[in-house]
GROMACS .gro file of C-alpha atoms in nm:
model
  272
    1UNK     CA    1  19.237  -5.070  -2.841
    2UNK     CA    2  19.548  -5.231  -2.718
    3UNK     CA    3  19.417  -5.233  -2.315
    4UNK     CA    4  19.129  -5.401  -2.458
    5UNK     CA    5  19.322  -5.634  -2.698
    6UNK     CA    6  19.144  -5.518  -2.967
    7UNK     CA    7  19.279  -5.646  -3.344
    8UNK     CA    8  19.250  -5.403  -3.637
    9UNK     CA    9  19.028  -5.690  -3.772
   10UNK     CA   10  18.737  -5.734  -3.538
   11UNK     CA   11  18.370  -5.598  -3.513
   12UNK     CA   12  18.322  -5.215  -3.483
   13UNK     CA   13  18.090  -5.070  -3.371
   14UNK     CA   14  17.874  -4.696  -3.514
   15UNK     CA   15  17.753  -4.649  -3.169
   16UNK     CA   16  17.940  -4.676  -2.827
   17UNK     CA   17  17.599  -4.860  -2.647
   18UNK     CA   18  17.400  -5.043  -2.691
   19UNK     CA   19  17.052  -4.925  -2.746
   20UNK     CA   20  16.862  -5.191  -2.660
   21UNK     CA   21  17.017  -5.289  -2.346
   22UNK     CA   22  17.129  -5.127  -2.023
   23UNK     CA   23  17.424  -5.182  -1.754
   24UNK     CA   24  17.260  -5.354  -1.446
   25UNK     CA   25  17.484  -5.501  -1.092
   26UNK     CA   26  17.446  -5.855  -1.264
   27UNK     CA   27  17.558  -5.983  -0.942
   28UNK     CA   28  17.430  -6.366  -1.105
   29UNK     CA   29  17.617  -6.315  -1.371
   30UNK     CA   30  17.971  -6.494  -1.419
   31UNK     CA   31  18.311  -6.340  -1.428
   32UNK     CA   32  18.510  -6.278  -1.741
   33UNK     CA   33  18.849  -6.434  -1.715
   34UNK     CA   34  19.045  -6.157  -1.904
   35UNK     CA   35  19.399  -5.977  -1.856
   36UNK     CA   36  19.170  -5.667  -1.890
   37UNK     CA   37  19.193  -5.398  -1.655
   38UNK     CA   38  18.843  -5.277  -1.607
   39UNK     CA   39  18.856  -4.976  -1.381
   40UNK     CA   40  19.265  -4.880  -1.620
   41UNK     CA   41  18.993  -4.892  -1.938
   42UNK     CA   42  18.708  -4.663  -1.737
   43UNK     CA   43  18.998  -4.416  -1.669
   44UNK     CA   44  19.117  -4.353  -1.996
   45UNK     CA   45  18.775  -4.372  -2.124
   46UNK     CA   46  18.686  -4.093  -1.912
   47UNK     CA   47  19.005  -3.892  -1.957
   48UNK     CA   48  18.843  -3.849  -2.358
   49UNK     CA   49  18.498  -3.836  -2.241
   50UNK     CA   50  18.542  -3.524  -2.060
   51UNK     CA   51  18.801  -3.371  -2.295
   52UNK     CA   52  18.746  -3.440  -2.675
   53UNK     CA   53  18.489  -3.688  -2.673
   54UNK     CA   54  18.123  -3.636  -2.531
   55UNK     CA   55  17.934  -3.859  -2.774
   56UNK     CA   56  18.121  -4.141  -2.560
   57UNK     CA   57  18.031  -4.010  -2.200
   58UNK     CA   58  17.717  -4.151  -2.155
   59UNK     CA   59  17.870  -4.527  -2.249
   60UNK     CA   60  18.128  -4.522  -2.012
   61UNK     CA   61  17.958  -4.357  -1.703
   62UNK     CA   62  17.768  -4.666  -1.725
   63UNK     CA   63  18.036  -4.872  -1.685
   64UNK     CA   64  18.221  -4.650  -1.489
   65UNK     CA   65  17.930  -4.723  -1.195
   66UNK     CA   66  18.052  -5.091  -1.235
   67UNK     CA   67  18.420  -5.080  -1.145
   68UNK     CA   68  18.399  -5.236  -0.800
   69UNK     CA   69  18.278  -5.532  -0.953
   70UNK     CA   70  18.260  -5.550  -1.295
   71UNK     CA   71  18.112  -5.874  -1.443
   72UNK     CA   72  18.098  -6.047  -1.807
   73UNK     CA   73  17.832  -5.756  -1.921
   74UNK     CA   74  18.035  -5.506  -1.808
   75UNK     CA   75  18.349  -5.584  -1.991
   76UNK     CA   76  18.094  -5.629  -2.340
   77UNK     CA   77  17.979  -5.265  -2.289
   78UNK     CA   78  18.304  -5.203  -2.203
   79UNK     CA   79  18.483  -5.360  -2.526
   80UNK     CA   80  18.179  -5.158  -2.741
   81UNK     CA   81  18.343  -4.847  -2.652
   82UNK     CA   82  18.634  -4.963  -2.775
   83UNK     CA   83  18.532  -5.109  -3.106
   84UNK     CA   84  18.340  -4.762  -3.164
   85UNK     CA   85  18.632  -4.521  -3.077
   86UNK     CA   86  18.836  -4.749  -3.337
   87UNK     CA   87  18.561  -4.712  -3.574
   88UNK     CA   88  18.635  -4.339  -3.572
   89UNK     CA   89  18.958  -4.313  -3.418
   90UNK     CA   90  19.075  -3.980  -3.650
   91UNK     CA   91  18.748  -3.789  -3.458
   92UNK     CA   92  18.715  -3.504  -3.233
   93UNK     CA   93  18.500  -3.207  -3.185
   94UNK     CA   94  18.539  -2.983  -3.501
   95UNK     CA   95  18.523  -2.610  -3.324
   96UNK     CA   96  18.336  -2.383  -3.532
   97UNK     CA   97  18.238  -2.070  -3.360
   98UNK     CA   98  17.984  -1.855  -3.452
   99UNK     CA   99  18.163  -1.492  -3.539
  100UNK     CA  100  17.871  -1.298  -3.557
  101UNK     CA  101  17.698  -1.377  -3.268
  102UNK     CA  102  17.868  -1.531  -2.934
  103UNK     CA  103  17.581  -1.689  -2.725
  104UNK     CA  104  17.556  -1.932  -2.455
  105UNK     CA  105  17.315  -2.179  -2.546
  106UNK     CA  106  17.236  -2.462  -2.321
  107UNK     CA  107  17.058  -2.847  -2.350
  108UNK     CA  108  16.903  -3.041  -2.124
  109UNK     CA  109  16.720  -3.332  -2.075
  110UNK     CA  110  16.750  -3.624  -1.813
  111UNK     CA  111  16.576  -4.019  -1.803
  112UNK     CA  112  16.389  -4.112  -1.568
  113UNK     CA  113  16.386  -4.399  -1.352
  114UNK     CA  114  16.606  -4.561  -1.714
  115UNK     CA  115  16.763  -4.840  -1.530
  116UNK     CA  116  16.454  -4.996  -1.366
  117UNK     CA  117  16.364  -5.348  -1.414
  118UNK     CA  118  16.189  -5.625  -1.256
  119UNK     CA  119  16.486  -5.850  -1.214
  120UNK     CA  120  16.648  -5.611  -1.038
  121UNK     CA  121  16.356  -5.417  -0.843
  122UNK     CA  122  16.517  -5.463  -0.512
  123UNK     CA  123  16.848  -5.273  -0.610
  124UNK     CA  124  16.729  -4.886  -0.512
  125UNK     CA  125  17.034  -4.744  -0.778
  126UNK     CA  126  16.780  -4.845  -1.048
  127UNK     CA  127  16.528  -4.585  -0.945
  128UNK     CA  128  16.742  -4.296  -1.022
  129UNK     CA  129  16.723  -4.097  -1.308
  130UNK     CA  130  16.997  -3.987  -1.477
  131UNK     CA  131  17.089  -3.597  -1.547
  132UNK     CA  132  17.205  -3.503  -1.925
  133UNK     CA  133  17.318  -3.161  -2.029
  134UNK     CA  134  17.585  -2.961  -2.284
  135UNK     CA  135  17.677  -2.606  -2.282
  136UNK     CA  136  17.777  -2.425  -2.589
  137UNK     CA  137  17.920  -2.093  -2.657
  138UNK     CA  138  17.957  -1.944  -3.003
  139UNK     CA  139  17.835  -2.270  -3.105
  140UNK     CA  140  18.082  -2.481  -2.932
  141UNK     CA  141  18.084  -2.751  -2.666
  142UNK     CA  142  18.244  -2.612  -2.366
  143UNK     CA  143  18.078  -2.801  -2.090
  144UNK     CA  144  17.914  -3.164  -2.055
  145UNK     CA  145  17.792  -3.379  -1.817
  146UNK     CA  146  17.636  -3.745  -1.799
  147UNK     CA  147  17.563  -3.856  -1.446
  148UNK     CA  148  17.290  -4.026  -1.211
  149UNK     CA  149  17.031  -3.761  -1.009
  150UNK     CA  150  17.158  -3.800  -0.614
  151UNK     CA  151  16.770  -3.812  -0.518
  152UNK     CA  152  16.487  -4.042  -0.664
  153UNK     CA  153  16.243  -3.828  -0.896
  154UNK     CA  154  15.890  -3.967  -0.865
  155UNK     CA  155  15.785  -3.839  -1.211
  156UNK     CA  156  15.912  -3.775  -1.531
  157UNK     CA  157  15.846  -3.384  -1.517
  158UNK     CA  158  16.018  -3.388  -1.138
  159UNK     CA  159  16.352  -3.565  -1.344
  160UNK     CA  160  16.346  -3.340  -1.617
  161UNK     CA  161  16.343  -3.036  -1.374
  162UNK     CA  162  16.620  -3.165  -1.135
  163UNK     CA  163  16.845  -3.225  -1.452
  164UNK     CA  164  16.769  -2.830  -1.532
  165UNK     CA  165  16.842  -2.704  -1.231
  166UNK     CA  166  17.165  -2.894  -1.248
  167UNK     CA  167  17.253  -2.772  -1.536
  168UNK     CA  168  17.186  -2.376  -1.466
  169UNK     CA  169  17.418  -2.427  -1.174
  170UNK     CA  170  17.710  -2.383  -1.438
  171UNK     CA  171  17.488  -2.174  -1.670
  172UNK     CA  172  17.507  -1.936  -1.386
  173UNK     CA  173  17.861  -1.951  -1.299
  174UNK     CA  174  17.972  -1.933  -1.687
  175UNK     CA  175  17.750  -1.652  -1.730
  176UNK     CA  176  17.895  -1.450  -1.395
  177UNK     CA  177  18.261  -1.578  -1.578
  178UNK     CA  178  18.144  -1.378  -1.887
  179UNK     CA  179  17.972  -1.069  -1.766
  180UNK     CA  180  18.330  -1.026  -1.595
  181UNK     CA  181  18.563  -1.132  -1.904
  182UNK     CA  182  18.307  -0.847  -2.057
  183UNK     CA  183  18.357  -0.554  -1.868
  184UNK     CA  184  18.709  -0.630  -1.844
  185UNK     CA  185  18.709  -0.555  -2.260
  186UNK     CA  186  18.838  -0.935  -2.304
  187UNK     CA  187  18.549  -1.034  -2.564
  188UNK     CA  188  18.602  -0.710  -2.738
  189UNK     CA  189  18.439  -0.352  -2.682
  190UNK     CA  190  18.117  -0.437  -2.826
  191UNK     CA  191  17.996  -0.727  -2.648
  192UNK     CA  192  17.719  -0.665  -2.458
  193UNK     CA  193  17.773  -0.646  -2.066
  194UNK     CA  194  17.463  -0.889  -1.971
  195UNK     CA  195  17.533  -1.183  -2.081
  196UNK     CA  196  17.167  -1.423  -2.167
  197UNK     CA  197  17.173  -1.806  -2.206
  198UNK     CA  198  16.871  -1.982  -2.391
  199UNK     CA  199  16.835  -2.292  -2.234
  200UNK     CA  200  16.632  -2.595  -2.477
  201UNK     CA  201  16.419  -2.851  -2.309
  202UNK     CA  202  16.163  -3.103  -2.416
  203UNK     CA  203  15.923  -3.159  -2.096
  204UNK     CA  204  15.656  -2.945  -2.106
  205UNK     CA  205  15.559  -3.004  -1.764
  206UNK     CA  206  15.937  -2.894  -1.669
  207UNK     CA  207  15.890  -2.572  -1.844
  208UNK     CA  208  15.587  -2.502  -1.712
  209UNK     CA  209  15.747  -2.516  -1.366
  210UNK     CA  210  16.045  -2.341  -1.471
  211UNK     CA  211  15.913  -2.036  -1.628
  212UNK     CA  212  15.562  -2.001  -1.418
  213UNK     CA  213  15.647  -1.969  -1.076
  214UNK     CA  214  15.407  -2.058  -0.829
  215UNK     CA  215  15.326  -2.351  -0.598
  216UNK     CA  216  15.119  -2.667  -0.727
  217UNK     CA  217  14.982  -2.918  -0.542
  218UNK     CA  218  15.139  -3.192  -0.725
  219UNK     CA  219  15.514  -3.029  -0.674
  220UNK     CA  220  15.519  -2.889  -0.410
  221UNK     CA  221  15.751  -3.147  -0.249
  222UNK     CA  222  16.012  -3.068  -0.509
  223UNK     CA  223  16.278  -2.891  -0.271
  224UNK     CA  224  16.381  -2.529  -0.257
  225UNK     CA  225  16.735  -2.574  -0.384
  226UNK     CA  226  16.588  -2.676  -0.753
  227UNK     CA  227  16.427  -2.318  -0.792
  228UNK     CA  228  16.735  -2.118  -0.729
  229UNK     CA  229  16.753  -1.996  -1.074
  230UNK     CA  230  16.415  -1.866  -1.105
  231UNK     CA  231  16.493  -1.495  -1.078
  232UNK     CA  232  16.702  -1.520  -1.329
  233UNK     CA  233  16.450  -1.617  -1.540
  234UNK     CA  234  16.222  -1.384  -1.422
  235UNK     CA  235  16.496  -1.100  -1.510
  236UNK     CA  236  16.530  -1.269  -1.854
  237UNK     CA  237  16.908  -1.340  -1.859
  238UNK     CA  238  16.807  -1.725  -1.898
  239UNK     CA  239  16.529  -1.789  -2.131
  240UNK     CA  240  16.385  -2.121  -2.107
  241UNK     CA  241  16.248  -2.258  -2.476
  242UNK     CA  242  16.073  -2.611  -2.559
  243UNK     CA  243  16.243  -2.822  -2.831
  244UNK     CA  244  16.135  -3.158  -3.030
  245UNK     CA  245  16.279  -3.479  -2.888
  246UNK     CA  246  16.440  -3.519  -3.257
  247UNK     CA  247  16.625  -3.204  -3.225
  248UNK     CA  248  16.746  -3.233  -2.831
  249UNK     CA  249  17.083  -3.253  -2.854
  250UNK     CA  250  17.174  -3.348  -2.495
  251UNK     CA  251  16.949  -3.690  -2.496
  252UNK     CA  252  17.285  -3.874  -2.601
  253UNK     CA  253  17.406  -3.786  -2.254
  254UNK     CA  254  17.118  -3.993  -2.084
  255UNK     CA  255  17.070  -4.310  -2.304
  256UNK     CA  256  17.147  -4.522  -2.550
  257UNK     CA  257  17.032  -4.451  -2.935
  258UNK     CA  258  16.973  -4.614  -3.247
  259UNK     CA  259  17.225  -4.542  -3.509
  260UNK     CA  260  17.060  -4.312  -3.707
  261UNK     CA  261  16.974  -4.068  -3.428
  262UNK     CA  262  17.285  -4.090  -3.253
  263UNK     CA  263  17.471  -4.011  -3.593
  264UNK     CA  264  17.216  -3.663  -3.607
  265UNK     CA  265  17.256  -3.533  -3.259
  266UNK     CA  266  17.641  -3.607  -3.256
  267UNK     CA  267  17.692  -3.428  -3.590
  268UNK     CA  268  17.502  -3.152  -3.400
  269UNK     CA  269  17.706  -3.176  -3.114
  270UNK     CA  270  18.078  -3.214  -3.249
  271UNK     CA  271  18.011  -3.155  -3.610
  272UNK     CA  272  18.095  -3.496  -3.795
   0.00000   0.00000   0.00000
């Protein structure tokens, strides 16, 4: 609050964006004459983002994208941030784990082509879709991510399945982490040596591709490198299940929500 010169007294916010509006170049917009400094803010914005505060990493990865030249828009999304972490300032993730049963469970979901608009149809960033995923184990957050896809998806389903692969490519790697802590007798004698990750996604068409392996005419373009965890679903140490929009916990990490659905998937996310 103080690098933004917030007062104790002014607005707050119950969500950190906007969900109505979304962070373009704005390169006709004016400059905000403020002692402010925009890319200071964006650091320690996503110093708590990536620590103790993933219901805010979506919000500033947007503005993060806009340090080089951050304009009047900017600094408002910017300032929302601020105004929200104020609101609820004495917040955190509340760890909970599960006792009985320690599993890595996985969300995913991604937006595609979320940026686009005809004012700014000449700037290719706004064809990218953006990637959104949280891994849990025992019930708790251990790893999130909010960022833009590196290639342009040319469908919804192609989005959704890029964001998956992204996200197995630490499933994977947490899973190898815990197969080892396992036979070492770290997690206790009666863990189980295999360790299995369900992994919830909303796309049909995604899960489709995922879990039924075979070429299609209409994706076969997608490259190889997106199917490299397809024998481990085939072995069944990642299972790949469908889940309602409403209940998707990692769309927070690709856009911004309306109040009242933010509040449910963050409560499911950090517990508060």
């Amino acid at each position: 609050c103080e690098a933004l010169g917030l007062l104790e007294d002014q607005k707050r916010h119950d969500t950190p964006a906007d969900p109505n509006a979304r962070l373009m170049k704005f390169s006709e917009s004016q400059y905000l004459k403020t002692d402010i400094s925009y890319r200071s803010v964006v650091g320690m914005l996503n110093y708590l983002a990536g620590t103790s505060r993933p219901d805010i990493a979506f919000a500033t990865h947007q503005c993060a994208r806009y340090c080089s030249d951050p304009r009047k828009p900017h600094f408002v999304a910017l300032t929302r941030i601020g105004r929200y972490l104020a609101t609820t300032a004495d917040k955190g993730i509340i760890m909970n784990p599960e006792k009985q049963e320690q599993k890595l469970v996985a969300y995913c979901d991604a937006d595609f082509a979320g940026d686009y608009c005809k004012e700014y149809s000449d700037d290719p960033a706004t064809a990218y879709s953006r990637t959104g995923y949280v891994i849990t184990y025992g019930g708790c957050p251990i790893v999130w991510q909010s960022k833009m896809q590196t290639e342009i998806a040319l469908s919804t389903t192609e989005s959704e399945y890029m964001a998956l692969s992204a996200c197995l490519r630490d499933v994977i790697v947490i899973q190898q982490l815990l197969e080892e802590l396992t036979r070492k007798k770290f997690l206790g004698s009666n863990s189980e040596a295999i360790v299995k990750c369900t992994v919830f996604e909303d796309n049909k068409g995604c899960l489709e591709i995922a879990t039924a392996p075979k070429m299609r005419p209409r994706t076969r373009h997608i490259a190889i490198k997106y199917h490299h965890f397809r024998s481990h679903v085939a072995s069944g140490t990642i299972v790949i299940k469908w889940v309602e929009t409403g209940l998707q916990v990692a769309d927070q990490f690709t856009k911004g929500l309306p109040r009242d659905t933010f509040s449910k998937l963050r409560f499911m996310l950090m517990g508060w």
